[in-house]
Coordinates of C-alpha atoms in Angstrom, one line a residue:
X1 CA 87.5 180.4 -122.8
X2 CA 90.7 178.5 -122.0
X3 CA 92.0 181.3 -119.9
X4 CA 88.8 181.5 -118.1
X5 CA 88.9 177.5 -117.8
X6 CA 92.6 178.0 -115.8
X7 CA 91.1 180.9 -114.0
X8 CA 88.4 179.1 -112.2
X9 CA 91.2 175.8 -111.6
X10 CA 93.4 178.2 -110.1
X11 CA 90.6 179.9 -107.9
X12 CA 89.6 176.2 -106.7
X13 CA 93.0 175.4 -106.0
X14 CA 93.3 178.9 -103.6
X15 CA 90.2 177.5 -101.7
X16 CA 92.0 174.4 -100.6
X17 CA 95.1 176.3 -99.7
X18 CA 93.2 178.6 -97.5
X19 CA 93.0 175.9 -94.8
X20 CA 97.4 175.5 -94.5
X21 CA 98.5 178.8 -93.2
X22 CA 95.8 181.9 -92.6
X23 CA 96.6 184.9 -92.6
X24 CA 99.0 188.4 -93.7
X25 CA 102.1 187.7 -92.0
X26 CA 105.0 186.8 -93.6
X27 CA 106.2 182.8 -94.0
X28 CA 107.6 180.9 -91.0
X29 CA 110.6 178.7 -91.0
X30 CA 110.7 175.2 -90.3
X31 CA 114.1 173.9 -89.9
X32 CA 115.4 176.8 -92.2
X33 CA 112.6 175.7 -95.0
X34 CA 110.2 178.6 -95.9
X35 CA 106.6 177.5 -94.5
X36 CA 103.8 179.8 -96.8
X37 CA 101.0 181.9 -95.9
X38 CA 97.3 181.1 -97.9
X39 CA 98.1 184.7 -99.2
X40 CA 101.6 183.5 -100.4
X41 CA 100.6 180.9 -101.9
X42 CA 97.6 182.6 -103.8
X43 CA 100.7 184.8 -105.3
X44 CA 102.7 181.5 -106.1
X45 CA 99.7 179.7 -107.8
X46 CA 99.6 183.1 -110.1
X47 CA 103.3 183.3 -110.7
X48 CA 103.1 179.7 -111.6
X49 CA 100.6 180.0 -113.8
X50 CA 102.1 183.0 -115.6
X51 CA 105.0 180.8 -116.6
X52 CA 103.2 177.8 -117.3
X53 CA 101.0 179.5 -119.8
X54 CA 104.1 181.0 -121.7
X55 CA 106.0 177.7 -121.4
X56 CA 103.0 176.1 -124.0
X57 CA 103.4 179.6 -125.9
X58 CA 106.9 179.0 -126.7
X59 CA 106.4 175.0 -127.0
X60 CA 104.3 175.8 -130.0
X61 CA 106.3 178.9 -130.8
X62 CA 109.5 176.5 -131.7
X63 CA 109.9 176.3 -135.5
X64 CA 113.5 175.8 -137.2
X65 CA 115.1 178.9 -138.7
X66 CA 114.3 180.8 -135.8
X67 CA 116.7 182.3 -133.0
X68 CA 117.1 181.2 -129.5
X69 CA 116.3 184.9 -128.7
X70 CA 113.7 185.4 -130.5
X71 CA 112.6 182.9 -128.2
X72 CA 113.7 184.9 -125.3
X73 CA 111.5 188.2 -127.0
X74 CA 108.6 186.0 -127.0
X75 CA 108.6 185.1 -123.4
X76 CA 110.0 188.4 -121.6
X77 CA 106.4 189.7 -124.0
X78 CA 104.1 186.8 -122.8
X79 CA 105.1 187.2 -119.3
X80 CA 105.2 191.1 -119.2
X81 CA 101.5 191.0 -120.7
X82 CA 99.6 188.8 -117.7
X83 CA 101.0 191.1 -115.1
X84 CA 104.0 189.0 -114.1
X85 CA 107.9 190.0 -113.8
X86 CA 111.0 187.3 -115.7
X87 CA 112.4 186.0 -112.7
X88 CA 115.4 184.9 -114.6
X89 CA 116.8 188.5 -116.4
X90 CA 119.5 190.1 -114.2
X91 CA 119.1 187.2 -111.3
X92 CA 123.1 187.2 -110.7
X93 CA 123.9 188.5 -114.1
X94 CA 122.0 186.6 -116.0
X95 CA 121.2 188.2 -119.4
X96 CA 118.0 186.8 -120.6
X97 CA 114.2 186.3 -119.5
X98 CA 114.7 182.5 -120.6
X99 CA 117.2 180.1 -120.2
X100 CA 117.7 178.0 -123.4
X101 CA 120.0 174.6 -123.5
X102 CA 120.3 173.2 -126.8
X103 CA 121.3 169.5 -127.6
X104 CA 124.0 168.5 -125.6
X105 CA 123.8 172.2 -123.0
X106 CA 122.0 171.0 -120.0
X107 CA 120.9 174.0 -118.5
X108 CA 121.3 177.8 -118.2
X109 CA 122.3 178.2 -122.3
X110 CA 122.0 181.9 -123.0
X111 CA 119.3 183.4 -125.4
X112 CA 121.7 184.4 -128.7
X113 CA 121.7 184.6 -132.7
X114 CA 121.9 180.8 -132.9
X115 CA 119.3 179.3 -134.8
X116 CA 117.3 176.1 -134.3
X117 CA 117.7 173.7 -136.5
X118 CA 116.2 170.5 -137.3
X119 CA 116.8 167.4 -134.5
X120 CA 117.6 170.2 -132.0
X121 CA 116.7 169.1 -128.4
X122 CA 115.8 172.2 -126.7
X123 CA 115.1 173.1 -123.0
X124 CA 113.4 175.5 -122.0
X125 CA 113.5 177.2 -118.2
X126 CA 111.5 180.0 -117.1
X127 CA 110.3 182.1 -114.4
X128 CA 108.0 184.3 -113.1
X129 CA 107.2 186.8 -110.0
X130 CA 104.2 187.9 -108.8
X131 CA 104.2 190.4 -106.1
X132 CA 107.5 188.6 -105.0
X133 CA 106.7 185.4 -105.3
X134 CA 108.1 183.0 -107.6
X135 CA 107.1 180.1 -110.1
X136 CA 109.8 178.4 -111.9
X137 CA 109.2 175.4 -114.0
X138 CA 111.2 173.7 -117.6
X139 CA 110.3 171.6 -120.1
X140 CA 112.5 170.2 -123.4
X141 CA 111.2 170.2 -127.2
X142 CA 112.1 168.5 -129.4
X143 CA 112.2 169.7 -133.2
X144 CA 111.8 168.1 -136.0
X145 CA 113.1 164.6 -136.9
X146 CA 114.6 162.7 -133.4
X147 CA 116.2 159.3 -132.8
X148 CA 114.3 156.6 -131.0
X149 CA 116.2 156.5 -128.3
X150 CA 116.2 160.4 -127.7
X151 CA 112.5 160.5 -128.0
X152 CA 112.6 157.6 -125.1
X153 CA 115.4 159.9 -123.7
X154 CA 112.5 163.0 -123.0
X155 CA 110.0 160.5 -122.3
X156 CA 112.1 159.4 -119.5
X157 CA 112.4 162.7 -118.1
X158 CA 109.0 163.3 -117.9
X159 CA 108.2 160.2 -116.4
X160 CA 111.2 161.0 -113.8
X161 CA 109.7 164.4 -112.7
X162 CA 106.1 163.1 -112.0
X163 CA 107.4 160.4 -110.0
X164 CA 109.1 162.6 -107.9
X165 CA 106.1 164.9 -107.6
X166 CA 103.8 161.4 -106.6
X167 CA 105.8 161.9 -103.1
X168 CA 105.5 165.3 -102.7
X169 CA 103.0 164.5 -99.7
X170 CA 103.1 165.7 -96.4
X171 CA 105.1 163.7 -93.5
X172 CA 107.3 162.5 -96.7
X173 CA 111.0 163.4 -96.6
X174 CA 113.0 165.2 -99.4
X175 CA 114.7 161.6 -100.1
X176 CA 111.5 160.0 -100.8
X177 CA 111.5 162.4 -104.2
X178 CA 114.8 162.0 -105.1
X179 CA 115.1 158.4 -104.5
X180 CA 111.2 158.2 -106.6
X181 CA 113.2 160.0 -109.6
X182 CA 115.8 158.0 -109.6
X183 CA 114.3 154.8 -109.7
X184 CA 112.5 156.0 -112.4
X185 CA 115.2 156.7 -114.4
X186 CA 116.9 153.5 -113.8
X187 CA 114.1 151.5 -114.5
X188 CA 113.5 153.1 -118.1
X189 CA 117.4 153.0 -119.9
X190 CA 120.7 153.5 -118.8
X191 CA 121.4 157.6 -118.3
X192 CA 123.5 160.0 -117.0
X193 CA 121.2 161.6 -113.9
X194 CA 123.4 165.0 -113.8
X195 CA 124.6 165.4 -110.0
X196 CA 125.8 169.2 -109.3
X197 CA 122.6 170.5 -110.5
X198 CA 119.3 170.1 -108.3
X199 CA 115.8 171.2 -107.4
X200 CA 115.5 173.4 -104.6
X201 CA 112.5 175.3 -102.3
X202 CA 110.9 178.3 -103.7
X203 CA 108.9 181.0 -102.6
X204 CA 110.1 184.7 -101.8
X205 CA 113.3 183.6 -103.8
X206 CA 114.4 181.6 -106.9
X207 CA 116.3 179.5 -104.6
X208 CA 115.5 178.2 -101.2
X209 CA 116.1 175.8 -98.8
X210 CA 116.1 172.5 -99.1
X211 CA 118.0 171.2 -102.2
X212 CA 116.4 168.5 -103.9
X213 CA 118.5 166.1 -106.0
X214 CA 117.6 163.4 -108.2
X215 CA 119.3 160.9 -107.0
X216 CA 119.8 159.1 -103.3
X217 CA 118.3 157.1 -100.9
X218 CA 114.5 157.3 -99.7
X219 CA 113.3 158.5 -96.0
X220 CA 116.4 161.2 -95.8
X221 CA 116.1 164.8 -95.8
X222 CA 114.1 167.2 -94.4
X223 CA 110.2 166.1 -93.9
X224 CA 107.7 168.3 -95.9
X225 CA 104.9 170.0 -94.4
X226 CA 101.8 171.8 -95.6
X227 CA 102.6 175.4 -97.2
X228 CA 105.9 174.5 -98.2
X229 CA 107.3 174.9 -101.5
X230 CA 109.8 173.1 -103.8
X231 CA 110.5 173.0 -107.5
X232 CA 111.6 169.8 -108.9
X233 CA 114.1 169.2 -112.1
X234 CA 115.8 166.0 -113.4
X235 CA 118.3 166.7 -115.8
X236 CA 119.3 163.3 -117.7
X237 CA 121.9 163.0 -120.1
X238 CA 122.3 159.9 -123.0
X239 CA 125.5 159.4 -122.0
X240 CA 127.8 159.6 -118.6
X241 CA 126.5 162.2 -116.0
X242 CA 129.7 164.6 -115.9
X243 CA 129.5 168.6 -116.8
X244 CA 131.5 171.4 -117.4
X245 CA 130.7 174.9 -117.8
X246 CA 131.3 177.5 -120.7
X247 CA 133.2 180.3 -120.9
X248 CA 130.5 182.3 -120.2
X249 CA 130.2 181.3 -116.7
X250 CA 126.3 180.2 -117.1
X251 CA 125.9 177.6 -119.9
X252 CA 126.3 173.7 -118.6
X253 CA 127.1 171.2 -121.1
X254 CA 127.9 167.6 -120.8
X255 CA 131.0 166.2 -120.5
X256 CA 130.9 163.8 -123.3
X257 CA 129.0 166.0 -125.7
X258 CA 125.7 164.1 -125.4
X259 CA 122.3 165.5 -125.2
X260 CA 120.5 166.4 -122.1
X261 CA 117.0 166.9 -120.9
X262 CA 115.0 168.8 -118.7
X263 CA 112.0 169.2 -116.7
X264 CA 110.7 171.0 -114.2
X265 CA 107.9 172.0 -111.8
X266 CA 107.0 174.2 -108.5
X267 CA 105.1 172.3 -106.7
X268 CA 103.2 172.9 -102.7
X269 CA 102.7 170.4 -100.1
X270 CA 99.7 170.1 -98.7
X271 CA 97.6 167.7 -96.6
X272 CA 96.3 166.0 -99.7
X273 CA 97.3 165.9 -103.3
X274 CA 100.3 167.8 -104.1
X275 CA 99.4 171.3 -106.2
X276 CA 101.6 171.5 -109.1
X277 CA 101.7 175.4 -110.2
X278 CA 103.5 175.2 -113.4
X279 CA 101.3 173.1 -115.5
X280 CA 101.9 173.5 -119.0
X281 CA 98.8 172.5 -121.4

């Protein structure tokens, strides 16, 4: 029933998006920023919807003892099974279907033997293609006993991202998100809002124009039209915003050793409400 319940929201959601772009051909450019076809975005609300359903799979999944791959087993599986393709396994080397950062690793921590434990702060970043097109969303767990001000730490990041996606509206500029999550962030606690990692547009690749930070000034950036597509992800850390990498060329960690959060969502312009794709229940 609840599959049938998304079903029909996502068929409701295509009717709205018929009106943006008709028609077969591919997407047009607008000032180098992918504009969609309806039939594009029909593919993106089912790639999106593939990876928000096994986002809440491996949210509930979580348990201590287990593995950070057996995580990565579980969502290559759930994503394989409603017709979709992990956007993230082999995408410039990278060896997993899920990206998982644990504690103070911000983002793109490798799936491996190392197992969860209790007070691990986990995020979790996923995608998924349908018929080339991409959804990409990320959310952080956290297991079992947490601090106060961590809990208020993933509170904060939530709050961040649906600011940003409040001004995801159409003859709004890029800077009008970042400068949304920001504010947020600032007006909640004092955290690191990490700087060299952003959001970015989406569509017939992972990674498209425009970048998206979270962080700068309002009416800057490109303006968003109908049919275009961005994903959205503050990354906060408890303490100072500064990274460095691993040895293995993928995993980013803070600085300081704090712990960092993350969230994520594709979202589309339109002439209305914005459509997130992601939604995890």
């Amino acid at each position: 029933m609840e599959y049938n319940r998304r079903l029909m929201e996502m068929k409701s959601k295509t009717v709205l998006l018929k009106g943006l772009n008709r028609g077969l051909a591919p997407s047009r450019s607008s000032n180098g920023i992918t504009v969609k076809t309806s039939a594009e975005l029909d593919r993106m609300l089912e790639a999106g919807r593939i990876t928000g359903e096994v986002l809440s799979v491996l949210r509930d999944s979580i348990s201590e003892g287990m593995t950070t791959y057996e995580l990565d087993q579980i969502a290559e599986k759930e994503i394989r099974q409603r017709g979709g393709i992990p956007a993230f396994k082999g995408y410039r080397g990278f060896p997993g279907t899920l990206c998982v950062s644990v504690n103070e690793e911000i983002v793109h921590g490798i799936p491996s033997g190392r197992v969860i434990e209790n007070g691990d702060v986990i995020g979790l970043d996923l995608g998924a293609i349908v018929d080339g097109l991409y959804g990409d969303s990320a959310i952080t767990v956290a297991v079992g006993n947490q601090s106060i001000e961590t809990l208020d730490q993933i509170a904060t990041g939530k709050a961040a991202l649906f600011a940003g996606i409040e001004q995801v509206r159409s003859g709004n500029r890029i800077g009008d998100v970042s400068n949304a999550i920001e504010a947020e962030i600032c007006r909640r606690g004092k955290f690191g809002i990490v700087r060299e990692y952003v959001g970015h547009g989406i569509g017939r690749r992972l990674h498209e124009e425009p970048s998206v930070p979270n962080f700068g000034p309002s009416d800057r950036g490109p303006v968003l039209k109908p049919g275009m597509a961005i994903a959205i992800e503050p990354m906060i850390n408890l303490g100072g915003d500064e990274t460095r990498v691993l040895e293995d060329d993928w995993t980013v960690v803070t600085a300081d050793g704090t712990v960092s959060v993350h969230f994520e969502h594709t979202i589309i312009v339109t002439e209305n409400e914005p459509i997130i794709t992601t939604k995890v229940d």
